[in-house]
Short mmCIF file of C-alpha atoms in Angstrom, two decimals:
data_model
loop_
_atom_site.label_atom_id
_atom_site.label_comp_id
_atom_site.label_asym_id
_atom_site.label_seq_id
_atom_site.Cartn_x
_atom_site.Cartn_y
_atom_site.Cartn_z
CA MET R 1 -55.76 15.99 -71.26
CA LEU R 2 -55.50 12.72 -68.94
CA ARG R 3 -54.04 10.85 -71.48
CA SER R 4 -51.34 13.37 -72.12
CA LEU R 5 -50.76 13.49 -68.51
CA MET R 6 -50.11 9.89 -68.72
CA SER R 7 -47.53 10.18 -71.45
CA THR R 8 -44.01 8.22 -70.83
CA ASN R 9 -41.76 10.65 -73.25
CA HIS R 10 -39.19 12.32 -71.15
CA LYS R 11 -39.49 15.48 -73.09
CA ASP R 12 -43.46 15.55 -72.09
CA ILE R 13 -42.55 14.44 -68.40
CA GLY R 14 -39.78 17.36 -68.33
CA LEU R 15 -42.55 20.00 -69.37
CA TYR R 16 -44.73 18.96 -66.77
CA TYR R 17 -42.31 19.17 -64.18
CA PHE R 18 -41.46 22.63 -65.46
CA ILE R 19 -45.21 24.18 -65.14
CA VAL R 20 -45.93 22.63 -61.74
CA SER R 21 -42.65 23.62 -60.23
CA LEU R 22 -42.45 27.12 -61.71
CA TRP R 23 -46.25 27.35 -60.53
CA SER R 24 -45.26 26.12 -57.17
CA GLY R 25 -42.01 28.97 -57.35
CA LEU R 26 -44.87 31.91 -57.77
CA VAL R 27 -46.77 30.81 -54.87
CA GLY R 28 -43.74 30.49 -52.77
CA PHE R 29 -42.77 33.73 -53.98
CA GLY R 30 -45.96 35.30 -52.95
CA LEU R 31 -45.65 33.99 -49.46
CA SER R 32 -42.06 35.59 -49.11
CA LEU R 33 -43.87 38.94 -50.12
CA LEU R 34 -45.96 38.56 -47.24
CA ILE R 35 -43.74 37.94 -44.96
CA ARG R 36 -41.88 40.75 -45.95
CA LEU R 37 -44.42 43.14 -45.93
CA GLU R 38 -45.34 42.33 -42.27
CA LEU R 39 -41.82 42.59 -41.55
CA GLY R 40 -41.58 45.62 -43.24
CA SER R 41 -44.85 47.31 -41.40
CA GLY R 42 -43.03 48.23 -38.05
CA GLY R 43 -46.19 46.80 -36.59
CA LEU R 44 -48.62 43.96 -36.95
CA LEU R 45 -49.81 44.08 -40.68
CA ILE R 46 -51.24 40.81 -40.79
CA GLY R 47 -52.50 40.84 -37.00
CA ASP R 48 -52.34 36.94 -36.56
CA GLU R 49 -49.05 35.42 -35.15
CA HIS R 50 -50.23 32.02 -35.98
CA LEU R 51 -50.88 32.96 -39.60
CA TYR R 52 -47.43 34.47 -39.90
CA ASN R 53 -46.07 31.14 -38.85
CA VAL R 54 -47.73 29.23 -41.20
CA LEU R 55 -46.79 31.45 -44.09
CA VAL R 56 -43.02 31.12 -43.19
CA THR R 57 -43.54 27.33 -42.82
CA SER R 58 -45.26 26.86 -46.15
CA HIS R 59 -42.70 29.53 -48.05
CA ALA R 60 -39.86 27.08 -47.16
CA ILE R 61 -41.73 23.92 -48.21
CA MET R 62 -42.97 25.00 -51.47
CA MET R 63 -39.44 26.45 -52.43
CA VAL R 64 -37.74 23.57 -51.42
CA PHE R 65 -39.60 20.45 -52.35
CA PHE R 66 -42.10 21.95 -55.12
CA LEU R 67 -39.75 24.37 -56.96
CA VAL R 68 -35.86 23.48 -57.05
CA MET R 69 -36.11 19.74 -56.72
CA PRO R 70 -38.82 18.97 -59.18
CA LEU R 71 -37.36 21.61 -61.77
CA PHE R 72 -34.10 20.69 -61.64
CA MET R 73 -34.42 16.48 -61.23
CA GLY R 74 -37.69 16.37 -63.15
CA GLY R 75 -37.55 19.30 -65.65
CA PHE R 76 -33.74 19.75 -66.53
CA GLY R 77 -32.85 15.85 -65.55
CA ASN R 78 -36.03 14.55 -67.76
CA TRP R 79 -34.68 16.75 -70.36
CA MET R 80 -31.15 16.71 -70.60
CA ILE R 81 -30.26 13.43 -69.52
CA PRO R 82 -31.34 11.43 -72.36
CA VAL R 83 -30.07 13.96 -74.76
CA MET R 84 -26.88 14.31 -73.15
CA VAL R 85 -26.04 10.75 -72.51
CA GLY R 86 -27.26 9.56 -76.08
CA CYS R 87 -30.69 7.58 -75.41
CA SER R 88 -33.97 7.66 -76.75
CA ASP R 89 -35.62 8.09 -73.11
CA MET R 90 -35.40 7.66 -69.26
CA LEU R 91 -34.53 3.76 -68.33
CA PHE R 92 -37.95 3.32 -66.83
CA PRO R 93 -40.48 5.71 -68.61
CA ARG R 94 -43.55 4.58 -66.60
CA LEU R 95 -41.91 4.79 -63.41
CA ASN R 96 -41.04 8.08 -64.61
CA ASN R 97 -44.55 9.20 -65.21
CA LEU R 98 -45.48 7.65 -61.98
CA SER R 99 -42.73 9.73 -60.18
CA PHE R 100 -44.23 12.94 -61.74
CA LEU R 101 -47.89 12.33 -61.09
CA LEU R 102 -47.08 12.13 -57.50
CA VAL R 103 -46.04 15.97 -57.60
CA PRO R 104 -49.38 17.59 -57.99
CA MET R 105 -50.78 15.14 -55.49
CA SER R 106 -48.44 16.13 -52.74
CA LEU R 107 -48.70 19.93 -53.92
CA LEU R 108 -52.55 19.46 -53.60
CA LEU R 109 -52.36 17.98 -50.27
CA PHE R 110 -49.89 20.59 -49.07
CA LEU R 111 -52.09 23.07 -50.30
CA ALA R 112 -54.78 21.91 -48.46
CA SER R 113 -53.44 21.75 -45.37
CA MET R 114 -52.64 25.10 -45.40
CA TYR R 115 -56.01 26.07 -45.47
CA LEU R 116 -56.97 23.86 -42.23
CA GLU R 117 -56.44 25.54 -38.94
CA GLY R 118 -53.29 24.74 -37.25
CA GLY R 119 -49.81 23.75 -38.57
CA GLY R 120 -47.10 26.97 -38.62
CA GLY R 121 -44.38 24.66 -36.88
CA GLY R 122 -41.57 25.76 -39.35
CA TRP R 123 -40.41 23.80 -42.40
CA THR R 124 -37.61 21.59 -39.94
CA MET R 125 -41.14 20.59 -37.84
CA TYR R 126 -39.28 20.16 -34.42
CA PRO R 127 -40.83 18.40 -31.60
CA PRO R 128 -42.16 18.47 -29.00
CA LEU R 129 -43.98 21.76 -31.02
CA ILE R 130 -45.00 19.43 -33.77
CA LEU R 131 -46.58 17.17 -31.72
CA GLY R 132 -50.18 16.59 -30.41
CA SER R 133 -50.11 18.74 -27.32
CA TYR R 134 -48.93 21.91 -29.38
CA SER R 135 -50.23 21.55 -32.82
CA PRO R 136 -53.37 19.03 -32.65
CA SER R 137 -54.60 20.16 -36.16
CA ILE R 138 -54.83 17.47 -38.76
CA SER R 139 -53.47 20.11 -40.76
CA VAL R 140 -49.79 18.68 -39.59
CA ASP R 141 -50.67 15.25 -40.63
CA MET R 142 -51.65 16.47 -43.85
CA MET R 143 -48.37 18.52 -44.30
CA VAL R 144 -46.28 15.20 -43.14
CA LEU R 145 -48.13 12.85 -45.50
CA SER R 146 -47.65 15.48 -48.53
CA LEU R 147 -43.78 15.55 -47.43
CA HIS R 148 -43.87 11.74 -47.59
CA MET R 149 -45.44 11.40 -51.36
CA ALA R 150 -42.97 14.29 -52.57
CA GLY R 151 -39.99 12.38 -51.06
CA LEU R 152 -41.02 9.30 -52.60
CA SER R 153 -41.53 10.79 -55.94
CA SER R 154 -38.03 12.27 -55.37
CA LEU R 155 -36.72 8.64 -54.85
CA LEU R 156 -38.53 7.13 -57.63
CA GLY R 157 -37.14 9.81 -60.12
CA SER R 158 -33.27 9.63 -58.60
CA ILE R 159 -33.57 5.70 -59.26
CA ASN R 160 -34.42 6.49 -62.98
CA ILE R 161 -31.61 9.04 -63.23
CA ILE R 162 -29.11 6.82 -61.75
CA LEU R 163 -29.68 3.56 -63.60
CA THR R 164 -30.33 5.66 -67.14
CA SER R 165 -26.82 7.73 -66.75
CA VAL R 166 -24.83 4.45 -65.45
CA LEU R 167 -26.18 2.26 -67.45
CA VAL R 168 -25.55 4.07 -70.83
CA SER R 169 -22.41 5.23 -69.79
CA VAL R 170 -21.36 1.67 -69.50
CA LEU R 171 -22.83 0.78 -72.83
CA HIS R 172 -21.20 3.51 -74.46
CA GLY R 173 -17.60 2.65 -72.87
CA SER R 174 -16.24 5.12 -70.74
CA SER R 175 -17.64 7.66 -68.36
CA GLU R 176 -15.20 10.40 -68.69
CA SER R 177 -17.10 11.55 -72.10
CA THR R 178 -20.23 12.13 -69.28
CA PRO R 179 -21.12 16.03 -69.37
CA LEU R 180 -20.56 17.43 -66.16
CA LEU R 181 -24.56 18.37 -65.93
CA VAL R 182 -25.15 14.71 -65.85
CA TRP R 183 -22.88 13.97 -63.35
CA SER R 184 -23.74 16.59 -61.09
CA LEU R 185 -27.90 15.03 -61.64
CA LEU R 186 -26.28 11.59 -60.92
CA ILE R 187 -24.36 12.61 -57.40
CA THR R 188 -27.75 14.50 -56.65
CA ALA R 189 -29.82 11.75 -57.19
CA GLY R 190 -27.45 9.55 -55.20
CA LEU R 191 -27.80 11.51 -52.12
CA VAL R 192 -31.51 11.80 -52.45
CA VAL R 193 -31.53 7.91 -52.29
CA LEU R 194 -29.35 8.18 -49.61
CA THR R 195 -30.66 10.66 -47.61
CA VAL R 196 -34.52 10.91 -48.37
CA PRO R 197 -35.45 7.43 -46.61
CA VAL R 198 -34.11 8.91 -43.40
CA LEU R 199 -36.64 11.70 -43.35
CA ALA R 200 -39.07 9.48 -43.95
CA ALA R 201 -38.66 7.66 -41.01
CA ALA R 202 -38.52 10.80 -38.73
CA LEU R 203 -41.64 11.85 -40.27
CA THR R 204 -43.18 8.45 -39.88
CA MET R 205 -42.11 8.65 -36.31
CA ILE R 206 -43.63 11.87 -35.93
CA LEU R 207 -46.92 10.26 -37.07
CA LEU R 208 -46.71 7.64 -34.75
CA ASP R 209 -46.12 10.10 -31.72
CA ARG R 210 -49.09 12.28 -33.07
CA ASN R 211 -51.47 9.62 -33.32
CA PHE R 212 -50.73 6.17 -31.56
CA MET R 213 -49.50 7.49 -28.65
CA THR R 214 -45.55 6.44 -29.14
CA SER R 215 -42.80 8.36 -28.10
CA PHE R 216 -39.95 8.21 -30.18
CA PHE R 217 -39.73 12.00 -29.59
CA ASP R 218 -41.89 13.00 -26.92
CA PRO R 219 -39.76 13.66 -23.68
CA VAL R 220 -42.96 13.19 -21.72
CA GLY R 221 -42.53 9.24 -22.36
CA GLY R 222 -39.06 9.47 -22.29
CA GLY R 223 -38.56 9.87 -26.35
CA SER R 224 -35.71 12.50 -27.46
CA PRO R 225 -36.32 15.78 -29.55
CA VAL R 226 -32.53 15.76 -30.24
CA LEU R 227 -32.72 12.47 -31.78
CA TYR R 228 -35.37 14.03 -34.50
CA GLN R 229 -33.13 16.92 -35.01
CA HIS R 230 -30.49 14.16 -35.90
CA LEU R 231 -32.75 12.55 -38.43
CA PHE R 232 -33.79 15.61 -39.90
CA TRP R 233 -30.33 17.25 -40.03
CA PHE R 234 -28.98 14.26 -41.85
CA PHE R 235 -31.43 14.81 -44.63
CA GLY R 236 -31.48 18.38 -43.95
CA HIS R 237 -27.89 19.28 -44.67
CA PRO R 238 -27.33 17.07 -47.94
CA GLU R 239 -30.84 18.88 -48.86
CA VAL R 240 -28.56 21.91 -49.04
CA TYR R 241 -26.31 20.23 -51.98
CA ILE R 242 -29.23 18.21 -53.55
CA LEU R 243 -30.30 21.81 -54.32
CA ILE R 244 -27.63 23.27 -55.55
CA LEU R 245 -25.40 20.60 -57.31
CA PRO R 246 -27.42 20.67 -60.47
CA GLY R 247 -27.01 24.38 -60.87
CA PHE R 248 -23.19 23.48 -60.55
CA GLY R 249 -23.77 21.40 -63.56
CA MET R 250 -25.57 23.87 -65.89
CA ILE R 251 -23.13 26.67 -64.78
CA SER R 252 -20.24 24.39 -65.75
CA HIS R 253 -21.66 23.34 -69.25
CA ILE R 254 -22.86 27.01 -69.93
CA VAL R 255 -19.57 28.24 -69.04
CA ILE R 256 -18.11 25.91 -71.42
CA GLU R 257 -20.57 26.96 -74.19
CA MET R 258 -19.75 30.67 -73.70
CA GLY R 259 -15.84 30.03 -73.71
CA GLY R 260 -16.38 27.85 -77.05
CA LYS R 261 -14.24 25.27 -75.84
CA PHE R 262 -14.49 21.66 -75.60
CA GLU R 263 -14.56 21.01 -71.96
CA VAL R 264 -14.18 23.18 -68.73
CA PHE R 265 -10.90 23.90 -67.13
CA GLY R 266 -10.06 20.87 -64.59
CA CYS R 267 -12.59 19.21 -65.91
CA LEU R 268 -11.66 15.66 -63.92
CA GLY R 269 -11.14 17.76 -60.91
CA MET R 270 -14.90 18.93 -61.09
CA VAL R 271 -16.39 15.96 -61.29
CA TYR R 272 -14.05 14.88 -57.89
CA ALA R 273 -15.11 18.24 -56.24
CA MET R 274 -18.45 17.58 -57.07
CA VAL R 275 -18.36 13.85 -55.10
CA SER R 276 -16.23 15.43 -52.28
CA ILE R 277 -18.83 17.67 -51.80
CA GLY R 278 -21.91 15.43 -51.80
CA ALA R 279 -19.72 12.51 -49.50
CA LEU R 280 -18.52 15.40 -47.07
CA GLY R 281 -22.20 17.14 -47.05
CA SER R 282 -23.63 13.93 -45.66
CA LEU R 283 -20.86 14.04 -42.78
CA VAL R 284 -21.54 17.40 -41.35
CA TRP R 285 -25.05 17.38 -40.32
CA ALA R 286 -24.80 18.47 -36.49
CA HIS R 287 -23.07 21.62 -37.43
CA HIS R 288 -26.93 22.67 -37.33
CA MET R 289 -27.15 21.57 -33.77
CA PHE R 290 -24.29 23.15 -31.99
CA THR R 291 -26.62 24.46 -29.29
CA VAL R 292 -28.05 20.84 -28.34
CA GLY R 293 -25.25 20.82 -25.88
CA MET R 294 -22.43 18.41 -27.69
CA ASP R 295 -19.13 17.64 -26.24
CA ILE R 296 -16.21 19.57 -26.75
CA ASP R 297 -14.70 17.13 -29.42
CA THR R 298 -17.84 16.46 -31.40
CA ARG R 299 -18.13 20.32 -31.73
CA ALA R 300 -14.73 20.38 -33.03
CA TYR R 301 -15.19 17.71 -35.62
CA PHE R 302 -18.19 18.89 -37.19
CA SER R 303 -16.58 22.57 -37.37
CA ALA R 304 -13.19 21.12 -38.89
CA ALA R 305 -15.84 19.02 -41.33
CA SER R 306 -17.96 21.75 -42.26
CA MET R 307 -15.06 24.12 -43.23
CA THR R 308 -13.59 21.32 -45.32
CA ILE R 309 -16.28 21.31 -47.77
CA ALA R 310 -15.19 25.08 -48.79
CA VAL R 311 -11.92 23.09 -50.50
CA PRO R 312 -13.75 21.59 -53.27
CA THR R 313 -16.03 24.47 -53.32
CA GLY R 314 -13.06 26.71 -53.79
CA ILE R 315 -11.68 24.21 -56.65
CA LYS R 316 -14.95 24.62 -58.91
CA VAL R 317 -15.03 28.53 -58.67
CA PHE R 318 -11.73 28.51 -59.65
CA SER R 319 -12.12 26.38 -62.49
CA TRP R 320 -15.28 28.39 -63.73
CA LEU R 321 -13.06 31.72 -63.66
CA ALA R 322 -10.31 30.01 -65.51
CA SER R 323 -12.74 28.36 -68.17
CA MET R 324 -14.23 32.09 -68.91
CA TYR R 325 -10.41 33.99 -68.67
CA GLY R 326 -10.04 35.38 -71.95
CA SER R 327 -12.62 33.64 -73.85
CA VAL R 328 -16.42 35.08 -72.68
CA SER R 329 -18.23 37.56 -74.48
CA TRP R 330 -20.04 39.66 -71.87
CA LYS R 331 -22.74 40.74 -74.52
CA SER R 332 -24.60 38.02 -73.31
CA SER R 333 -27.49 37.85 -71.07
CA SER R 334 -25.71 34.26 -69.80
CA SER R 335 -22.29 35.74 -69.20
CA LEU R 336 -24.31 37.82 -66.61
CA TRP R 337 -26.39 35.48 -64.78
CA VAL R 338 -23.11 33.02 -64.41
CA MET R 339 -20.93 36.15 -62.55
CA GLY R 340 -24.02 36.60 -60.64
CA PHE R 341 -24.30 33.08 -59.85
CA ILE R 342 -20.39 32.86 -58.59
CA LEU R 343 -20.70 36.09 -56.77
CA MET R 344 -23.69 35.06 -54.65
CA PHE R 345 -22.79 31.71 -54.08
CA LEU R 346 -19.08 32.93 -53.12
CA ILE R 347 -20.68 35.28 -50.49
CA GLY R 348 -22.98 32.40 -49.39
CA GLY R 349 -20.21 30.03 -48.99
CA LEU R 350 -17.93 32.57 -47.29
CA THR R 351 -20.53 32.89 -44.57
CA GLY R 352 -20.74 29.10 -44.15
CA VAL R 353 -17.31 29.22 -43.33
CA ILE R 354 -17.94 31.86 -40.77
CA ILE R 355 -20.99 30.03 -38.91
CA SER R 356 -19.52 26.44 -39.15
CA ASN R 357 -17.35 27.55 -36.15
CA SER R 358 -19.25 26.36 -33.16
CA SER R 359 -18.79 29.53 -31.12
CA LEU R 360 -20.12 31.79 -33.73
CA ASP R 361 -22.55 29.42 -34.45
CA THR R 362 -23.68 29.52 -31.00
CA MET R 363 -24.34 33.53 -30.94
CA PHE R 364 -25.94 33.52 -34.57
CA HIS R 365 -27.90 30.32 -34.23
CA ASP R 366 -31.49 31.02 -35.21
CA THR R 367 -30.87 34.54 -35.95
CA TYR R 368 -31.42 36.62 -39.53
CA TYR R 369 -27.88 36.03 -39.89
CA ILE R 370 -28.61 32.39 -40.74
CA VAL R 371 -31.44 33.22 -42.64
CA ALA R 372 -28.85 35.58 -45.09
CA HIS R 373 -26.71 32.88 -45.22
CA PHE R 374 -28.64 30.07 -46.55
CA HIS R 375 -30.99 32.62 -49.09
CA TYR R 376 -27.23 33.54 -50.36
CA VAL R 377 -26.67 29.92 -51.32
CA LEU R 378 -30.21 29.12 -51.98
CA SER R 379 -32.81 31.86 -53.28
CA MET R 380 -29.64 33.32 -54.91
CA GLY R 381 -27.42 30.70 -55.85
CA VAL R 382 -30.29 27.83 -56.80
CA VAL R 383 -32.37 30.70 -58.55
CA PHE R 384 -29.91 32.43 -60.64
CA SER R 385 -28.71 28.89 -62.07
CA MET R 386 -32.11 28.35 -62.37
CA PHE R 387 -32.63 30.88 -64.47
CA VAL R 388 -29.34 30.39 -66.47
CA GLY R 389 -31.03 26.82 -67.38
CA LEU R 390 -34.26 28.35 -68.48
CA ASN R 391 -32.85 31.12 -70.40
CA TYR R 392 -30.31 29.15 -72.03
CA TRP R 393 -32.39 26.04 -72.78
CA MET R 394 -35.88 27.58 -73.46
CA PRO R 395 -35.32 27.37 -77.36
CA LEU R 396 -34.41 23.78 -77.00
CA VAL R 397 -37.51 23.06 -75.17
CA VAL R 398 -40.20 25.27 -76.39
CA GLY R 399 -38.74 26.17 -79.72
CA PHE R 400 -37.81 29.73 -79.09
CA GLY R 401 -36.60 32.27 -76.83
CA MET R 402 -36.78 35.69 -75.03
CA PRO R 403 -35.06 38.96 -76.41
CA GLU R 404 -31.45 39.33 -74.79
CA ARG R 405 -32.20 42.85 -73.83
CA VAL R 406 -35.37 41.33 -71.65
CA LEU R 407 -33.11 38.84 -70.00
CA LYS R 408 -30.52 41.40 -69.24
CA MET R 409 -33.16 43.97 -67.82
CA HIS R 410 -34.46 41.08 -65.84
CA PHE R 411 -30.74 40.23 -64.46
CA TYR R 412 -30.26 43.24 -63.05
CA PHE R 413 -33.55 44.03 -61.64
CA THR R 414 -33.10 40.65 -59.58
CA PHE R 415 -29.34 40.94 -58.85
CA ILE R 416 -30.18 44.31 -57.32
CA SER R 417 -33.41 43.13 -55.49
CA VAL R 418 -32.25 40.04 -53.80
CA ASN R 419 -29.00 41.77 -52.60
CA LEU R 420 -31.44 44.44 -51.16
CA ILE R 421 -33.76 41.78 -49.33
CA PHE R 422 -30.68 39.57 -48.04
CA PHE R 423 -27.51 41.39 -47.27
CA PRO R 424 -29.61 43.70 -44.47
CA GLN R 425 -30.45 40.81 -43.11
CA PHE R 426 -26.60 40.09 -42.05
CA PHE R 427 -26.81 43.10 -39.88
CA LEU R 428 -30.16 42.19 -38.58
CA GLY R 429 -28.54 38.62 -37.39
CA ALA R 430 -25.69 40.70 -35.81
CA LEU R 431 -27.91 43.02 -33.93
CA GLY R 432 -29.62 40.07 -32.87
CA MET R 433 -32.90 39.68 -34.22
CA PRO R 434 -34.31 35.84 -34.04
CA ARG R 435 -35.98 34.34 -37.44
CA ARG R 436 -39.46 33.42 -37.08
CA TYR R 437 -40.54 36.42 -34.94
CA ILE R 438 -43.30 38.58 -36.41
CA ASP R 439 -42.43 41.80 -34.28
CA TYR R 440 -38.72 43.09 -33.58
CA PRO R 441 -37.59 46.79 -31.52
CA ASP R 442 -37.64 49.85 -33.04
CA SER R 443 -33.81 49.86 -33.41
CA MET R 444 -34.30 47.05 -35.89
CA MET R 445 -36.97 49.10 -38.07
CA PHE R 446 -34.39 50.79 -41.18
CA TRP R 447 -32.88 47.38 -42.33
CA ASN R 448 -36.38 45.67 -42.54
CA SER R 449 -37.47 48.68 -44.30
CA VAL R 450 -34.76 48.23 -46.80
CA SER R 451 -35.28 44.24 -47.03
CA SER R 452 -38.74 45.01 -47.63
CA PHE R 453 -38.05 47.55 -50.23
CA GLY R 454 -35.82 44.82 -52.12
CA SER R 455 -38.51 42.22 -51.57
CA LEU R 456 -41.03 44.74 -53.69
CA LEU R 457 -38.27 45.36 -56.19
CA SER R 458 -37.93 41.61 -56.80
CA LEU R 459 -41.81 41.37 -57.62
CA VAL R 460 -41.06 43.72 -60.49
CA SER R 461 -38.21 41.58 -61.70
CA VAL R 462 -40.49 38.38 -61.52
CA LEU R 463 -43.38 40.48 -63.45
CA MET R 464 -41.09 41.54 -65.91
CA TYR R 465 -39.87 38.08 -66.83
CA MET R 466 -43.51 36.72 -66.73
CA ILE R 467 -44.32 39.62 -69.45
CA GLY R 468 -41.34 38.48 -71.24
CA LEU R 469 -42.56 35.17 -71.33
CA PHE R 470 -46.04 36.03 -72.38
CA TYR R 471 -44.91 38.16 -75.13
CA MET R 472 -42.69 35.76 -76.13
CA PHE R 473 -45.22 33.10 -76.52
CA SER R 474 -47.87 35.30 -78.01
CA GLU R 475 -45.63 35.99 -80.93
CA CYS R 476 -44.66 32.60 -81.48
CA ARG R 477 -46.52 32.30 -84.60
CA GLY R 478 -44.91 34.53 -86.19
CA VAL R 479 -41.63 33.82 -85.07
CA MET R 480 -41.93 30.23 -86.36
CA PHE R 481 -42.04 31.84 -89.95
CA SER R 482 -39.51 34.61 -89.66
CA GLY R 483 -37.19 33.53 -86.85
CA LYS R 484 -33.59 32.07 -86.75
CA VAL R 485 -33.52 28.38 -86.94
CA VAL R 486 -30.65 26.75 -84.43
CA SER R 487 -29.49 23.38 -84.55
CA SER R 488 -28.94 21.10 -81.39
CA MET R 489 -24.96 22.61 -81.70
CA GLU R 490 -26.24 25.30 -79.71
CA TRP R 491 -26.73 23.68 -76.74
CA GLY R 492 -23.49 21.96 -76.34
CA ILE R 493 -24.96 18.68 -77.30
CA SER R 494 -23.23 18.11 -80.56
CA THR R 495 -21.36 14.85 -78.82
CA VAL R 496 -24.83 13.43 -78.72
CA TRP R 497 -25.25 10.36 -81.56
CA SER R 498 -27.52 11.84 -83.56
CA HIS R 499 -29.90 8.88 -84.23
CA HIS R 500 -31.10 9.28 -80.90
CA THR R 501 -31.53 12.97 -80.09
CA ASN R 502 -34.36 13.28 -82.19
CA LEU R 503 -34.22 17.17 -81.80
CA GLU R 504 -35.88 19.42 -84.32
CA GLY R 505 -35.04 22.89 -85.58
CA VAL R 506 -35.72 25.45 -82.96
CA VAL R 507 -36.21 29.15 -83.36
CA ILE R 508 -34.68 32.20 -81.40
CA TYR R 509 -36.79 35.40 -81.33
CA SER R 510 -35.01 38.47 -81.31
#
């Protein structure tokens, strides 16, 4: 077992990333169920307000740092980049292995911090709440160190992705033939290298304030809590695009394959759109801080720049729709997931344009309207693209796929349940319900009950997917002898140099 964990093969490491990140996703999903059970009960079900804050904090960190980032950049990045650019492995295999080993170590440290008394300061970790005066427990220090390790893992993996993609593209002539999935992972890796060190600096200053009597963020000693917000959101807003950009690449790739086309409509424009999204996303961090007392000119800039991101995002949506027009079969589960992704991301994007207005954001700030907005982008946009990728490339990774009827049923249950969870939260935000509050007036009971019912329905969809996976693996022995052998052409990697791919035949279970 230990020897296998030390493997430097990109496929082995990608598979380990899949296992760890999906397990983390199940833990984060379980935490979200506890949150919704508490909010749907009308009273105090858990009975401990501090425990509720710990659940909210842990759910966010598990989903962002231990599900989406390792799954997209570690799992899909390791598996697909060498295959798509035509090389036998990542450029630095041992660095690749080290970047993976840091993830379970970071995860164990974070899980340990959850079981210690203290913590619960929110995933944004705003001072002075997170400082020693209000959160003296070692649990916070363990959580910060865990995020340091997770950030180091992301940095090492991103450096590997950048150098592998760029070097191979240079060696093989032109970057114009580089697949959009590789472009999206390359831009994502660039954002990680740009922003994660800023988060690391902010976390280091928090550790110093907590343990060495400095006053970077402590107002008692002349520090500025607003400085921390600037540092955090310089990472925090590009983080949204770090999470969603790989999904853009996967959707683009699968749209091409569904339509049987050589490339997506406006392929070069799609690349420029992703670069623009990454660049603009790094310049609008302070639209999360409209309530800290900015002057009117600064608010006007960040409002205008935030709205500008809608332009390249719209280019991508219209390019996907143009690519699908007249050529996509609606009989496949992939087409359902792609359209579900576009719809969910569209709702998240439009509500983002609304709250980019500084006046409206001042009203909606820290209400459930914000929660609904970013969950439509992340919980639906990211997770839908995640399921698209898992369903589409699962036969390539493990050798066999799930039945189409199960994938379609899973889509319908997921689509209905997530909309039941998060769409009522727009109404709760309009009613003024603050986020991270454990209780609320009786007038908000109905929409909270609807949201919690949707959460229970999402449990059915997750169990359905897990049962489908279990059934698929239990039947794999018979499938290997009676199933359909599929060539690499099925995954759109026919342009890969055949002597580099080393792909074996795989089996589709039906």
